[in-house]
């Protein structure tokens, strides 16, 4: 069974801090994704990666960056956290190929004070 | 890029009744349409998917239909049970697209006992 693990379920940070959200998958998947989930807005793609050291912007990349130094790990970075980045963050992974399902982690509920 | 609209945003049904959630997509190149269920406090999980060469797919009480001409697809749940209460997300995927999925905004389904 695919396991996608996010390092924290809940996180509270202060405005201006640099925040790291970590995600690890154990299925040797090539693709990894970071989404933000807000009520009424669904899942919005922040960044994704289809290979080590490769990254692509999603729909809402502003204020975020990512790092993929190893295949199993994909990190989301808030360079200078702001209150409008308070949200639920979901990581997902999938294998390469057409029509591959994405497998999600449990999410990190991030509050920026 | 792809745009997916999902309706309704909330849906309440009596236990045993049927529930229908509808989605439309904009890009005719989309050819894969998964549905995810997210229970309160849990990760989104794939419940059913359909490919563009198929018009309908069933899995026990769940079915999905696809109308490529009209660019819409629907989730049908029959004989609803309280454990069906969750947020449901539709998604569309353009073949060969690295980002893979564009999600709808979600439907909160409540099954009343």
CSV table of C-alpha atoms in Angstrom, one decimal:
chain,number,residue,atom,x,y,z
A,1,UNK,CA,0.0,0.0,0.0
A,2,UNK,CA,1.3,3.4,-0.9
A,3,UNK,CA,2.3,5.6,2.0
A,4,UNK,CA,2.7,9.3,1.8
A,5,UNK,CA,3.9,10.8,5.1
A,6,UNK,CA,3.8,14.5,6.0
A,7,UNK,CA,6.0,15.5,8.8
A,8,UNK,CA,3.5,17.4,10.8
A,9,UNK,CA,-0.3,17.3,11.2
A,10,UNK,CA,-0.5,20.7,12.8
A,11,UNK,CA,1.9,23.6,12.7
A,12,UNK,CA,1.8,27.1,14.1
A,13,UNK,CA,4.3,29.7,12.9
A,14,UNK,CA,4.7,33.5,13.0
A,15,UNK,CA,4.5,36.0,10.2
A,16,UNK,CA,7.8,36.4,8.5
A,17,UNK,CA,9.2,33.0,9.5
A,18,UNK,CA,10.6,30.6,7.0
A,19,UNK,CA,8.5,27.4,7.1
A,20,UNK,CA,9.4,23.9,5.9
A,21,UNK,CA,6.8,21.3,5.2
A,22,UNK,CA,8.2,17.8,4.5
A,23,UNK,CA,6.7,14.9,2.5
A,24,UNK,CA,8.1,11.4,2.0
A,25,UNK,CA,6.7,8.6,-0.1
A,26,UNK,CA,7.7,5.0,0.0
A,27,UNK,CA,6.6,3.8,-3.5
A,28,UNK,CA,9.4,5.0,-5.6
A,29,UNK,CA,7.0,7.4,-7.4
A,30,UNK,CA,8.5,9.8,-9.9
A,31,UNK,CA,5.8,12.5,-9.5
A,32,UNK,CA,5.2,14.5,-6.3
A,33,UNK,CA,2.8,17.3,-5.7
A,34,UNK,CA,2.0,20.0,-3.2
A,35,UNK,CA,-1.6,21.3,-2.9
A,36,UNK,CA,-3.3,23.8,-0.8
A,37,UNK,CA,-6.9,23.1,0.4
A,38,UNK,CA,-9.2,25.9,1.4
A,39,UNK,CA,-13.0,25.7,1.9
A,40,UNK,CA,-14.9,26.3,-1.3
A,41,UNK,CA,-11.8,26.3,-3.4
A,42,UNK,CA,-10.9,22.6,-3.7
A,43,UNK,CA,-7.4,21.5,-4.1
A,44,UNK,CA,-5.1,24.0,-5.8
A,45,UNK,CA,-1.7,23.0,-7.1
A,46,UNK,CA,1.2,24.9,-5.7
A,47,UNK,CA,4.2,23.1,-7.2
A,48,UNK,CA,4.9,19.6,-8.6
A,49,UNK,CA,8.0,17.6,-9.4
A,50,UNK,CA,8.4,14.8,-12.0
A,51,UNK,CA,12.0,13.9,-11.1
A,52,UNK,CA,14.8,14.6,-8.7
A,53,UNK,CA,15.8,18.3,-8.8
A,54,UNK,CA,13.0,19.0,-11.3
A,55,UNK,CA,10.1,21.3,-10.3
A,56,UNK,CA,7.3,23.0,-12.1
A,57,UNK,CA,5.0,25.8,-11.0
A,58,UNK,CA,1.4,25.0,-10.4
A,59,UNK,CA,-1.5,27.4,-10.3
A,60,UNK,CA,-0.6,29.3,-7.1
A,61,UNK,CA,3.2,29.3,-6.6
A,62,UNK,CA,3.6,32.8,-5.3
A,63,UNK,CA,5.2,32.9,-1.9
A,64,UNK,CA,6.3,29.3,-2.1
A,65,UNK,CA,9.3,27.3,-3.2
A,66,UNK,CA,10.1,23.6,-3.3
A,67,UNK,CA,13.0,21.2,-3.1
A,68,UNK,CA,13.4,17.7,-4.3
A,69,UNK,CA,16.9,16.5,-3.6
A,70,UNK,CA,15.9,12.8,-3.2
A,71,UNK,CA,13.3,10.9,-5.1
A,72,UNK,CA,11.3,10.0,-2.0
A,73,UNK,CA,11.2,13.5,-0.4
A,74,UNK,CA,9.5,16.7,-1.6
A,75,UNK,CA,9.7,19.8,0.6
A,76,UNK,CA,7.5,22.9,0.5
A,77,UNK,CA,9.1,26.1,1.7
A,78,UNK,CA,7.3,29.3,2.7
A,79,UNK,CA,10.1,31.8,2.3
A,80,UNK,CA,8.5,34.5,4.6
A,81,UNK,CA,5.2,33.2,6.0
A,82,UNK,CA,2.1,35.5,5.8
A,83,UNK,CA,-1.3,35.1,7.4
A,84,UNK,CA,-2.9,34.4,4.0
A,85,UNK,CA,-0.9,31.2,3.9
A,86,UNK,CA,-2.8,29.8,6.8
A,87,UNK,CA,-4.3,26.6,5.2
A,88,UNK,CA,-4.3,22.9,4.9
A,89,UNK,CA,-1.4,21.6,2.8
A,90,UNK,CA,-1.6,18.2,1.1
A,91,UNK,CA,1.2,16.3,-0.5
A,92,UNK,CA,0.6,13.6,-3.1
A,93,UNK,CA,2.6,11.3,-5.3
A,94,UNK,CA,2.0,9.2,-8.4
A,95,UNK,CA,3.9,7.0,-10.8
A,96,UNK,CA,4.7,8.1,-14.3
A,97,UNK,CA,2.4,7.3,-17.1
A,98,UNK,CA,-1.0,8.2,-18.3
A,99,UNK,CA,-4.0,8.2,-15.9
A,100,UNK,CA,-2.1,7.3,-12.8
A,101,UNK,CA,-3.9,8.0,-9.5
A,102,UNK,CA,-2.5,10.3,-7.0
A,103,UNK,CA,-2.0,9.1,-3.4
A,104,UNK,CA,-2.3,11.7,-0.7
A,105,UNK,CA,-0.8,12.3,2.7
A,106,UNK,CA,-2.8,13.2,5.8
A,107,UNK,CA,-2.2,16.9,5.4
A,108,UNK,CA,-0.6,19.6,7.5
A,109,UNK,CA,-2.8,22.2,9.0
A,110,UNK,CA,-0.6,25.3,9.1
A,111,UNK,CA,-1.6,28.4,11.0
A,112,UNK,CA,0.4,31.6,10.6
A,113,UNK,CA,-0.1,34.1,13.4
B,1,UNK,CA,-5.2,25.3,-19.0
B,2,UNK,CA,-7.9,23.0,-17.8
B,3,UNK,CA,-10.8,24.3,-15.7
B,4,UNK,CA,-13.1,22.0,-13.7
B,5,UNK,CA,-16.4,23.2,-12.2
B,6,UNK,CA,-18.3,21.1,-9.7
B,7,UNK,CA,-21.9,21.4,-8.5
B,8,UNK,CA,-23.5,21.5,-6.0
B,9,UNK,CA,-21.1,22.7,-3.3
B,10,UNK,CA,-23.3,21.1,-0.6
B,11,UNK,CA,-25.8,18.2,-0.8
B,12,UNK,CA,-28.0,16.7,1.8
B,13,UNK,CA,-29.9,13.5,1.2
B,14,UNK,CA,-31.9,11.1,3.4
B,15,UNK,CA,-30.3,7.7,4.1
B,16,UNK,CA,-31.2,5.3,1.3
B,17,UNK,CA,-31.8,8.0,-1.3
B,18,UNK,CA,-29.5,8.6,-4.3
B,19,UNK,CA,-26.9,11.4,-4.6
B,20,UNK,CA,-25.6,12.9,-7.8
B,21,UNK,CA,-22.6,15.3,-8.2
B,22,UNK,CA,-21.8,16.9,-11.5
B,23,UNK,CA,-18.6,18.3,-13.0
B,24,UNK,CA,-17.8,20.0,-16.2
B,25,UNK,CA,-14.4,20.5,-17.8
B,26,UNK,CA,-13.1,22.9,-20.4
B,27,UNK,CA,-10.3,21.1,-22.2
B,28,UNK,CA,-11.4,18.5,-24.8
B,29,UNK,CA,-7.9,16.9,-24.5
B,30,UNK,CA,-8.8,15.7,-21.0
B,31,UNK,CA,-9.2,11.9,-21.0
B,32,UNK,CA,-9.1,10.7,-17.4
B,33,UNK,CA,-11.6,11.6,-14.7
B,34,UNK,CA,-11.0,10.4,-11.1
B,35,UNK,CA,-13.2,11.0,-8.1
B,36,UNK,CA,-11.8,11.4,-4.6
B,37,UNK,CA,-13.6,11.1,-1.3
B,38,UNK,CA,-12.3,13.0,1.8
B,39,UNK,CA,-13.8,12.1,5.1
B,40,UNK,CA,-13.5,14.7,7.9
B,41,UNK,CA,-9.9,15.0,9.1
B,42,UNK,CA,-8.6,12.4,6.6
B,43,UNK,CA,-6.7,12.3,3.3
B,44,UNK,CA,-8.5,12.3,-0.1
B,45,UNK,CA,-8.8,8.8,-1.4
B,46,UNK,CA,-9.6,7.6,-4.9
B,47,UNK,CA,-13.0,5.9,-5.1
B,48,UNK,CA,-13.6,5.5,-8.8
B,49,UNK,CA,-12.2,6.8,-12.1
B,50,UNK,CA,-13.2,6.7,-15.7
B,51,UNK,CA,-11.3,7.0,-19.0
B,52,UNK,CA,-12.6,8.8,-22.1
B,53,UNK,CA,-13.1,5.7,-24.1
B,54,UNK,CA,-15.8,4.6,-21.6
B,55,UNK,CA,-19.2,6.2,-21.1
B,56,UNK,CA,-20.1,4.7,-17.7
B,57,UNK,CA,-18.4,2.7,-14.9
B,58,UNK,CA,-19.9,1.1,-11.9
B,59,UNK,CA,-18.5,-0.2,-8.6
B,60,UNK,CA,-21.2,-1.5,-6.2
B,61,UNK,CA,-23.2,1.6,-5.1
B,62,UNK,CA,-21.0,4.1,-7.0
B,63,UNK,CA,-21.2,4.9,-10.7
B,64,UNK,CA,-19.6,7.5,-12.9
B,65,UNK,CA,-20.9,8.7,-16.3
B,66,UNK,CA,-19.0,10.7,-18.9
B,67,UNK,CA,-20.4,12.8,-21.7
B,68,UNK,CA,-17.4,13.8,-23.9
B,69,UNK,CA,-19.5,15.8,-26.3
B,70,UNK,CA,-20.9,18.0,-23.5
B,71,UNK,CA,-17.7,17.8,-21.5
B,72,UNK,CA,-19.3,16.8,-18.3
B,73,UNK,CA,-19.1,13.8,-15.9
B,74,UNK,CA,-21.1,12.8,-12.9
B,75,UNK,CA,-20.8,10.7,-9.8
B,76,UNK,CA,-23.9,8.7,-8.7
B,77,UNK,CA,-24.2,7.1,-5.3
B,78,UNK,CA,-27.2,4.9,-4.7
B,79,UNK,CA,-28.7,3.7,-1.4
B,80,UNK,CA,-26.7,6.2,0.5
B,81,UNK,CA,-25.5,5.4,4.0
B,82,UNK,CA,-24.2,7.7,6.8
B,83,UNK,CA,-20.6,6.7,6.1
B,84,UNK,CA,-21.0,8.2,2.6
B,85,UNK,CA,-20.9,11.6,4.3
B,86,UNK,CA,-17.7,13.3,3.1
B,87,UNK,CA,-16.4,15.9,0.7
B,88,UNK,CA,-16.2,14.6,-2.8
B,89,UNK,CA,-13.8,16.0,-5.4
B,90,UNK,CA,-13.9,15.4,-9.2
B,91,UNK,CA,-10.8,15.9,-11.3
B,92,UNK,CA,-9.7,15.9,-14.9
B,93,UNK,CA,-6.4,15.0,-16.5
B,94,UNK,CA,-5.0,15.9,-19.9
B,95,UNK,CA,-3.2,13.0,-21.4
B,96,UNK,CA,0.6,13.4,-21.2
B,97,UNK,CA,0.3,16.4,-18.8
B,98,UNK,CA,3.0,16.2,-16.1
B,99,UNK,CA,0.7,18.1,-13.6
B,100,UNK,CA,-1.8,15.4,-14.2
B,101,UNK,CA,-4.9,16.6,-12.4
B,102,UNK,CA,-7.1,19.7,-12.1
B,103,UNK,CA,-9.6,19.4,-9.3
B,104,UNK,CA,-13.1,20.7,-8.8
B,105,UNK,CA,-14.0,22.8,-5.8
B,106,UNK,CA,-15.6,19.9,-3.9
B,107,UNK,CA,-19.1,18.8,-2.7
B,108,UNK,CA,-19.9,18.3,0.9
B,109,UNK,CA,-22.3,15.4,1.0
B,110,UNK,CA,-24.3,14.8,4.2
B,111,UNK,CA,-26.4,11.7,4.5
B,112,UNK,CA,-29.1,12.2,7.1
B,113,UNK,CA,-30.2,9.2,9.2
